[in-house]
Amino acid sequence: MFNTVPNPIPARMKGLNRAEICDVNFTEFVKHWNGAVQPRPAADEAILDGSALTAQGFRELFQSQLISRHLDLMARVLRVQNKVFYTIGSSGHEGNAMVARATRHTDPAFLHYRSGGFMAERFRKLPGMDPIMDSALSFAASAEDPASGGRHKVWGSKPLWVLPQTSTIASHLPKALGTAVAIETAKRIGHPLPVPDDSIAICSFGDASANHASAQTAFNATSWMAYQKLPAPVLYVCEDNGIGISVKTPKDWISASFRNRPDLDYFFADGLDLASGYGDVLRAVEHCRKTRRPTFLHLRTQRIMGHAGTDFEIEWRSFEELCAVEAGDPLLRSAAIALESGLMSKDEILALYEDTRKKCFAAAEDADQRPRIETLEHVMRPLAPYTPDKVMAEATRVPAPEARVKAFGSEEKLPERQAPRHLAIQINQALHDLFAKYPETLLFGEDVAQKGGVYTVTKGLYKAFGPRRVFNSLLDETTILGMAQGFANVGLLPVPEIQYLAYLHNAIDQLRGEACSLQFFSNDQFRNPMLVRIAGLGYQRGFGGHFHNDNSITALRDIPGLVVGCPSRGDDAAMMLRTLAALAKVDGRVCAFLEPIALYMTKDLFEAGDGQWLTEYPAPDQALVLGEERVYNADATDCVIFSFGNGMPMSLRAARQIEARYGWKVRVVDLRWLVPLNHAAIARHAGECARILVVDEGRHSAGIGEGVITAITEAGFGGKPLKRVVGADTYTPLAGAAFLVIPKDEDIVAAADALAG
């Protein structure tokens, strides 16, 4: 660090806005600088002896730092005028511009929210782009914001391969790792990449975020891969400012934690000093690119001006400490370098500083006059795109005949030529078909490869398509879903498996906060299509407990943009998988396929040996329409039963008893699609029938049944005789006690008795 620092702020200035003080500090520092001056270097000469940075490179980095700083200062001033709506700034972190300079604009980047310097520098990579105006539009929540369309202040850019994040607290690390691995995977399976083959993935975060479970998951998975010599070219950039909001990071904690971490190559760079730091940044980047090994770049930074505009640090941080932090402002060091190298005079620096301020404020005032989002339709436009005709055309597009024959072994073994089979077999056959249709499909998860899954649903895929497309992951659902996003980011079609629904809950934010939000926060410029298979729901006999009989899908229902399908029979499962894959391919959707474990091997419906729950395999040109229900006894109007999953065979058995007991004609509706629910179809069936039963194997609170009843009530049919058959609000116990807390056939019949009452 340098010795020349600004004069201490007088005590009378303690109550002043710290942004104003930092602003004054810079101009006063430059005006009063009196160090020795070297001869002005040529553009291609080192800025100082021993520096890897040329004069031209330094000048551009310095300009990027100033753009970042003045965007922060502008935001603090204009936020109180409601012209800007975001004040988490990058001040003190401007050294991350060095990472942008040392990397390419085709290196996918997942950035910390203090990445103003990085973005300003990356904008230089393509001609004609304006970092100031684009950023101002985002700060102003303008509908013309090229990153998110005004939905959030994000650092993002489609042409610059910056995938937008919001207030990331390490949840982006797993998908950054996934993207790095995906680059290597795509090359191995011959899938064309949208970026150069030697690209790396960049992921920046703060020292406090490094302690988060999602971060630790990513670091562990990274080391797990590198330990096995699997290439994972991810550059983790820990921007260490020593504090998280108001909680200080223990001194040297990051270096102690990561310097000797196995299979994660550690580099340190001083982000407060461009002259000394750039060479170290460059070495880390080149190491990652050449070795294809995961690399940890520990970047020293400061946090200046508080966490955000509402953080008045003087209330909880000593005046002396604040002055010391502000004295370490990296812009002061950059100004000193410019002066002592002879590259810029005091007047040139101050003129550039003020010109940058003027441009940032002018851009902000311009952005304030641009249109903002004013309708709900506009808000939601990129959230859940759906083009029905294109999706159906894709879903019913038949794989190449030779690919199917190769996948199944021979013409005679094609599944549509086989006898009716149970659910697990038909899912397996449909997955073989998807792999034949889409060479970019990957299936991965716990035990899915050689073993074929704990229920053998993926049996044979590993043998048919090889370890590059079907492989086991480490036992961590956050990593599985993070990897899926990474694969999707480069154009692959991931089909991750979550072994049990209960295991999803500790990783749900990878769907809620990351995967499903990408289209929304990027204005549909980025997509991460995937088809997540989840085995779950209840009714397993001889194998129970709440982890293996989890019937709660409430968390899935709460995720905007997610599609959830739940088949109860084999033919529906095959057709649903085709539709979900098409939704992913055509509209970029994140889809979940919820598989009822207890129905995997079910063959009979009414009595042992009747084989009525076996189905024929549907021809490969057949698929389901999103939201379309299956209706049994469609002409019946005395009573309608709505259900899904395990509730379907129960409802059909109960319907037979109800008809025999009361002479009613009972319609049974398999919802099939649980998110979003088809409210129009539910209302239509409810309106056509005299009585309504809702059978929900989930819990009493917050289950699918509540959504069905809401649809019925809002359609004006809430006054009809109606009963809900549902599970109890409890965890599922072991063994036979499990059947005390979930609905049974007789419960449905009893509910009908109450309706007949």
Tab-separated table of C-alpha atoms in Angstrom, residues 305-582:
chain	number	residue	atom	x	y	z
A	305	MET	CA	-19.396	4.284	2.027
A	306	GLY	CA	-21.184	1.509	3.890
A	307	HIS	CA	-23.123	-1.554	2.805
A	308	ALA	CA	-25.798	0.582	1.122
A	309	GLY	CA	-27.209	4.080	1.291
A	310	THR	CA	-29.190	3.260	4.416
A	311	ASP	CA	-26.131	2.023	6.306
A	312	PHE	CA	-24.922	4.901	8.504
A	313	GLU	CA	-21.642	3.376	9.582
A	314	ILE	CA	-20.799	6.230	11.935
A	315	GLU	CA	-23.545	4.874	14.218
A	316	TRP	CA	-21.786	1.557	14.764
A	317	ARG	CA	-18.223	1.999	13.546
A	318	SER	CA	-15.626	4.240	15.183
A	319	PHE	CA	-14.657	7.480	13.507
A	320	GLU	CA	-11.006	6.465	13.517
A	321	GLU	CA	-11.788	3.172	11.839
A	322	LEU	CA	-13.835	4.890	9.146
A	323	CYS	CA	-11.006	7.306	8.425
A	324	ALA	CA	-8.543	4.418	8.128
A	325	VAL	CA	-10.825	2.584	5.709
A	326	GLU	CA	-11.337	5.696	3.599
A	327	ALA	CA	-7.593	6.325	3.551
A	328	GLY	CA	-7.238	2.925	1.873
A	329	ASP	CA	-9.496	3.932	-0.999
A	330	PRO	CA	-8.118	2.196	-4.126
A	331	LEU	CA	-8.885	5.289	-6.223
A	332	LEU	CA	-6.362	7.257	-4.182
A	333	ARG	CA	-3.713	4.676	-4.995
A	334	SER	CA	-4.666	4.751	-8.672
A	335	ALA	CA	-4.387	8.535	-8.690
A	336	ALA	CA	-0.966	8.249	-7.057
A	337	ILE	CA	0.177	5.769	-9.696
A	338	ALA	CA	-0.999	8.076	-12.477
A	339	LEU	CA	0.881	10.983	-10.928
A	340	GLU	CA	4.131	9.303	-9.909
A	341	SER	CA	4.450	7.504	-13.251
A	342	GLY	CA	4.046	10.771	-15.086
A	343	LEU	CA	1.127	9.336	-17.039
A	344	MET	CA	-1.342	12.039	-15.953
A	345	SER	CA	-1.081	15.461	-14.377
A	346	LYS	CA	-3.206	16.681	-11.486
A	347	ASP	CA	-5.350	18.716	-13.836
A	348	GLU	CA	-5.850	15.745	-16.182
A	349	ILE	CA	-6.946	13.504	-13.324
A	350	LEU	CA	-9.342	16.054	-11.872
A	351	ALA	CA	-10.753	16.817	-15.307
A	352	LEU	CA	-11.337	13.099	-15.953
A	353	TYR	CA	-12.876	12.723	-12.512
A	354	GLU	CA	-15.332	15.565	-13.042
A	355	ASP	CA	-16.084	14.601	-16.626
A	356	THR	CA	-16.968	11.104	-15.443
A	357	ARG	CA	-19.213	12.563	-12.746
A	358	LYS	CA	-20.951	14.718	-15.323
A	359	LYS	CA	-21.550	11.767	-17.651
A	360	CYS	CA	-22.950	9.584	-14.855
A	361	PHE	CA	-25.379	12.228	-13.638
A	362	ALA	CA	-26.426	13.107	-17.174
A	363	ALA	CA	-27.081	9.446	-17.930
A	364	ALA	CA	-29.075	9.080	-14.702
A	365	GLU	CA	-31.225	12.095	-15.491
A	366	ASP	CA	-31.787	10.719	-18.988
A	367	ALA	CA	-32.689	7.291	-17.601
A	368	ASP	CA	-35.167	8.881	-15.211
A	369	GLN	CA	-37.143	10.156	-18.212
A	370	ARG	CA	-37.325	6.764	-19.878
A	371	PRO	CA	-40.408	4.519	-19.541
A	372	ARG	CA	-40.758	2.266	-16.523
A	373	ILE	CA	-42.760	-0.894	-16.051
A	374	GLU	CA	-46.370	0.116	-15.470
A	375	THR	CA	-48.467	-3.043	-15.930
A	376	LEU	CA	-48.564	-6.470	-14.309
A	377	GLU	CA	-48.435	-8.069	-17.742
A	378	HIS	CA	-45.188	-6.224	-18.431
A	379	VAL	CA	-43.699	-7.350	-15.111
A	380	MET	CA	-44.478	-11.013	-15.764
A	381	ARG	CA	-43.761	-11.124	-19.491
A	382	PRO	CA	-40.411	-12.990	-19.313
A	383	LEU	CA	-41.283	-15.106	-16.289
A	384	ALA	CA	-43.003	-18.089	-17.871
A	385	PRO	CA	-42.988	-17.933	-21.678
A	386	TYR	CA	-45.212	-20.511	-23.325
A	387	THR	CA	-45.726	-21.045	-27.040
A	388	PRO	CA	-48.218	-23.952	-27.170
A	389	ASP	CA	-48.031	-24.713	-30.878
A	390	LYS	CA	-44.241	-24.792	-30.945
A	391	VAL	CA	-44.080	-26.841	-27.761
A	392	MET	CA	-46.511	-29.431	-29.091
A	393	ALA	CA	-44.713	-29.607	-32.428
A	394	GLU	CA	-41.453	-30.247	-30.594
A	395	ALA	CA	-42.996	-32.707	-28.119
A	396	THR	CA	-44.473	-34.818	-30.921
A	397	ARG	CA	-41.401	-34.645	-33.137
A	398	VAL	CA	-40.259	-38.241	-33.479
A	399	PRO	CA	-36.629	-39.193	-32.830
A	400	ALA	CA	-34.696	-40.521	-35.789
A	401	PRO	CA	-35.694	-44.192	-36.314
A	402	GLU	CA	-32.094	-45.373	-36.339
A	403	ALA	CA	-31.434	-43.553	-33.052
A	404	ARG	CA	-34.413	-45.288	-31.429
A	405	VAL	CA	-33.364	-48.693	-32.687
A	406	LYS	CA	-29.874	-48.127	-31.319
A	407	ALA	CA	-31.265	-46.941	-27.959
A	408	PHE	CA	-33.606	-49.906	-27.500
A	409	GLY	CA	-31.455	-52.571	-29.163
A	410	SER	CA	-33.641	-53.609	-32.091
A	411	GLU	CA	-36.916	-52.946	-33.917
A	412	GLU	CA	-38.578	-55.726	-31.937
A	413	LYS	CA	-37.643	-54.098	-28.647
A	414	LEU	CA	-39.231	-50.727	-29.392
A	415	PRO	CA	-41.457	-50.008	-26.372
A	416	GLU	CA	-44.668	-49.408	-28.335
A	417	ARG	CA	-44.392	-53.025	-29.520
A	418	GLN	CA	-44.285	-54.391	-25.983
A	419	ALA	CA	-47.091	-55.520	-23.695
A	420	PRO	CA	-48.575	-52.990	-21.246
A	421	ARG	CA	-46.129	-52.147	-18.459
A	422	HIS	CA	-46.081	-50.335	-15.125
A	423	LEU	CA	-45.075	-46.742	-14.400
A	424	ALA	CA	-41.368	-47.252	-13.683
A	425	ILE	CA	-40.796	-49.133	-16.939
A	426	GLN	CA	-42.634	-46.544	-19.014
A	427	ILE	CA	-40.627	-43.706	-17.455
A	428	ASN	CA	-37.472	-45.647	-18.262
A	429	GLN	CA	-38.574	-46.202	-21.874
A	430	ALA	CA	-39.466	-42.525	-22.260
A	431	LEU	CA	-36.041	-41.497	-20.966
A	432	HIS	CA	-34.400	-43.738	-23.555
A	433	ASP	CA	-36.509	-42.012	-26.196
A	434	LEU	CA	-35.514	-38.547	-24.963
A	435	PHE	CA	-31.840	-39.502	-25.091
A	436	ALA	CA	-32.271	-40.756	-28.642
A	437	LYS	CA	-34.078	-37.565	-29.618
A	438	TYR	CA	-31.749	-35.077	-27.919
A	439	PRO	CA	-28.020	-35.909	-28.121
A	440	GLU	CA	-27.402	-33.026	-25.719
A	441	THR	CA	-29.369	-34.693	-22.908
A	442	LEU	CA	-27.519	-35.524	-19.689
A	443	LEU	CA	-28.903	-37.521	-16.775
A	444	PHE	CA	-27.161	-37.369	-13.414
A	445	GLY	CA	-27.789	-37.646	-9.707
A	446	GLU	CA	-27.215	-40.072	-6.855
A	447	ASP	CA	-26.919	-43.748	-7.871
A	448	VAL	CA	-28.445	-43.181	-11.319
A	449	ALA	CA	-25.663	-44.663	-13.476
A	450	GLN	CA	-24.547	-48.272	-13.095
A	451	LYS	CA	-27.128	-49.025	-10.402
A	452	GLY	CA	-29.931	-47.415	-12.400
A	453	GLY	CA	-31.345	-45.533	-9.427
A	454	VAL	CA	-32.596	-46.916	-6.134
A	455	TYR	CA	-35.809	-47.998	-7.901
A	456	THR	CA	-34.060	-49.001	-11.187
A	457	VAL	CA	-35.984	-46.313	-13.085
A	458	THR	CA	-32.818	-45.285	-14.959
A	459	LYS	CA	-31.636	-48.839	-15.542
A	460	GLY	CA	-29.903	-49.358	-18.892
A	461	LEU	CA	-29.333	-45.689	-19.697
A	462	TYR	CA	-25.707	-45.820	-18.596
A	463	LYS	CA	-25.059	-48.840	-20.798
A	464	ALA	CA	-26.945	-47.412	-23.773
A	465	PHE	CA	-25.541	-43.879	-23.730
A	466	GLY	CA	-22.302	-44.077	-21.798
A	467	PRO	CA	-20.719	-42.346	-18.797
A	468	ARG	CA	-20.398	-38.984	-20.527
A	469	ARG	CA	-24.181	-38.596	-20.644
A	470	VAL	CA	-25.298	-40.671	-17.650
A	471	PHE	CA	-23.259	-40.305	-14.481
A	472	ASN	CA	-23.393	-40.256	-10.709
A	473	SER	CA	-22.987	-37.055	-8.766
A	474	LEU	CA	-21.755	-36.577	-5.247
A	475	LEU	CA	-24.478	-36.810	-2.624
A	476	ASP	CA	-25.525	-33.191	-2.501
A	477	GLU	CA	-28.728	-31.830	-3.997
A	478	THR	CA	-27.511	-28.225	-4.112
A	479	THR	CA	-24.626	-29.318	-6.307
A	480	ILE	CA	-26.931	-31.429	-8.484
A	481	LEU	CA	-29.229	-28.493	-9.199
A	482	GLY	CA	-26.330	-26.071	-9.552
A	483	MET	CA	-24.702	-28.388	-12.081
A	484	ALA	CA	-27.981	-28.616	-13.972
A	485	GLN	CA	-28.088	-24.853	-14.364
A	486	GLY	CA	-24.519	-24.811	-15.593
A	487	PHE	CA	-25.215	-27.452	-18.222
A	488	ALA	CA	-28.301	-25.571	-19.363
A	489	ASN	CA	-26.333	-22.328	-19.628
A	490	VAL	CA	-24.251	-23.746	-22.489
A	491	GLY	CA	-27.139	-25.335	-24.380
A	492	LEU	CA	-27.251	-28.835	-22.948
A	493	LEU	CA	-30.499	-30.426	-21.721
A	494	PRO	CA	-29.949	-31.594	-18.132
A	495	VAL	CA	-32.214	-34.180	-16.508
A	496	PRO	CA	-31.035	-34.199	-12.874
A	497	GLU	CA	-32.570	-36.642	-10.449
A	498	ILE	CA	-33.440	-35.778	-6.862
A	499	GLN	CA	-33.551	-39.158	-5.194
A	500	TYR	CA	-36.342	-38.281	-2.766
A	501	LEU	CA	-38.640	-35.280	-2.547
A	502	ALA	CA	-37.564	-34.693	1.054
A	503	TYR	CA	-33.987	-34.188	-0.142
A	504	LEU	CA	-35.056	-31.330	-2.382
A	505	HIS	CA	-35.934	-29.000	0.454
A	506	ASN	CA	-32.371	-28.305	1.545
A	507	ALA	CA	-31.552	-27.230	-2.013
A	508	ILE	CA	-34.797	-25.584	-3.066
A	509	ASP	CA	-33.243	-22.135	-3.472
A	510	GLN	CA	-31.335	-23.399	-6.497
A	511	LEU	CA	-34.753	-23.622	-8.157
A	512	ARG	CA	-36.531	-20.738	-6.450
A	513	GLY	CA	-33.812	-18.110	-6.236
A	514	GLU	CA	-31.612	-19.098	-9.152
A	515	ALA	CA	-32.948	-21.329	-11.936
A	516	CYS	CA	-36.498	-20.024	-12.179
A	517	SER	CA	-35.511	-16.387	-11.695
A	518	LEU	CA	-33.027	-16.226	-14.584
A	519	GLN	CA	-35.523	-15.547	-17.358
A	520	PHE	CA	-37.259	-12.962	-15.184
A	521	PHE	CA	-34.145	-11.025	-14.195
A	522	SER	CA	-32.573	-11.229	-17.652
A	523	ASN	CA	-35.735	-10.192	-19.516
A	524	ASP	CA	-35.684	-13.657	-21.108
A	525	GLN	CA	-32.236	-13.109	-22.619
A	526	PHE	CA	-30.743	-15.985	-20.627
A	527	ARG	CA	-32.424	-19.332	-20.072
A	528	ASN	CA	-31.440	-22.454	-18.160
A	529	PRO	CA	-33.901	-25.112	-19.371
A	530	MET	CA	-33.948	-28.312	-17.373
A	531	LEU	CA	-36.126	-31.267	-16.497
A	532	VAL	CA	-35.752	-32.185	-12.833
A	533	ARG	CA	-36.930	-35.674	-11.916
A	534	ILE	CA	-38.056	-35.992	-8.294
A	535	ALA	CA	-39.133	-39.274	-6.732
A	536	GLY	CA	-41.555	-38.715	-3.893
A	537	LEU	CA	-45.001	-38.741	-2.309
A	538	GLY	CA	-46.263	-41.344	0.152
A	539	TYR	CA	-47.758	-44.837	0.369
A	540	GLN	CA	-44.588	-46.874	0.280
A	541	ARG	CA	-45.250	-50.110	2.123
A	542	GLY	CA	-42.467	-51.698	4.097
A	543	PHE	CA	-40.227	-48.648	3.705
A	544	GLY	CA	-41.211	-45.400	5.286
A	545	GLY	CA	-40.441	-42.486	7.484
A	546	HIS	CA	-40.769	-38.868	6.517
A	547	PHE	CA	-37.707	-38.822	4.243
A	548	HIS	CA	-39.081	-41.540	1.989
A	549	ASN	CA	-42.774	-40.756	2.249
A	550	ASP	CA	-42.624	-36.991	1.848
A	551	ASN	CA	-45.919	-35.697	0.485
A	552	SER	CA	-45.233	-31.954	0.757
A	553	ILE	CA	-44.888	-30.063	-2.501
A	554	THR	CA	-45.796	-26.682	-1.048
A	555	ALA	CA	-42.314	-25.312	-1.643
A	556	LEU	CA	-42.580	-26.190	-5.337
A	557	ARG	CA	-45.976	-24.495	-5.659
A	558	ASP	CA	-44.443	-21.238	-4.440
A	559	ILE	CA	-41.814	-20.914	-7.184
A	560	PRO	CA	-42.780	-18.452	-9.949
A	561	GLY	CA	-42.362	-19.849	-13.441
A	562	LEU	CA	-41.807	-23.474	-12.440
A	563	VAL	CA	-43.788	-26.236	-14.173
A	564	VAL	CA	-44.620	-29.330	-12.092
A	565	GLY	CA	-46.123	-32.443	-13.635
A	566	CYS	CA	-47.150	-35.528	-11.684
A	567	PRO	CA	-48.270	-38.616	-13.614
A	568	SER	CA	-50.130	-41.464	-11.976
A	569	ARG	CA	-49.805	-43.983	-14.840
A	570	GLY	CA	-47.165	-45.035	-17.340
A	571	ASP	CA	-48.593	-43.705	-20.596
A	572	ASP	CA	-49.190	-40.276	-19.081
A	573	ALA	CA	-45.650	-40.295	-17.710
A	574	ALA	CA	-44.100	-40.935	-21.122
A	575	MET	CA	-46.177	-38.245	-22.834
A	576	MET	CA	-45.616	-35.791	-20.001
A	577	LEU	CA	-41.840	-36.234	-20.196
A	578	ARG	CA	-41.955	-35.363	-23.903
A	579	THR	CA	-43.939	-32.216	-23.173
A	580	LEU	CA	-41.683	-31.147	-20.329
A	581	ALA	CA	-38.578	-31.652	-22.469
A	582	ALA	CA	-40.204	-29.595	-25.223
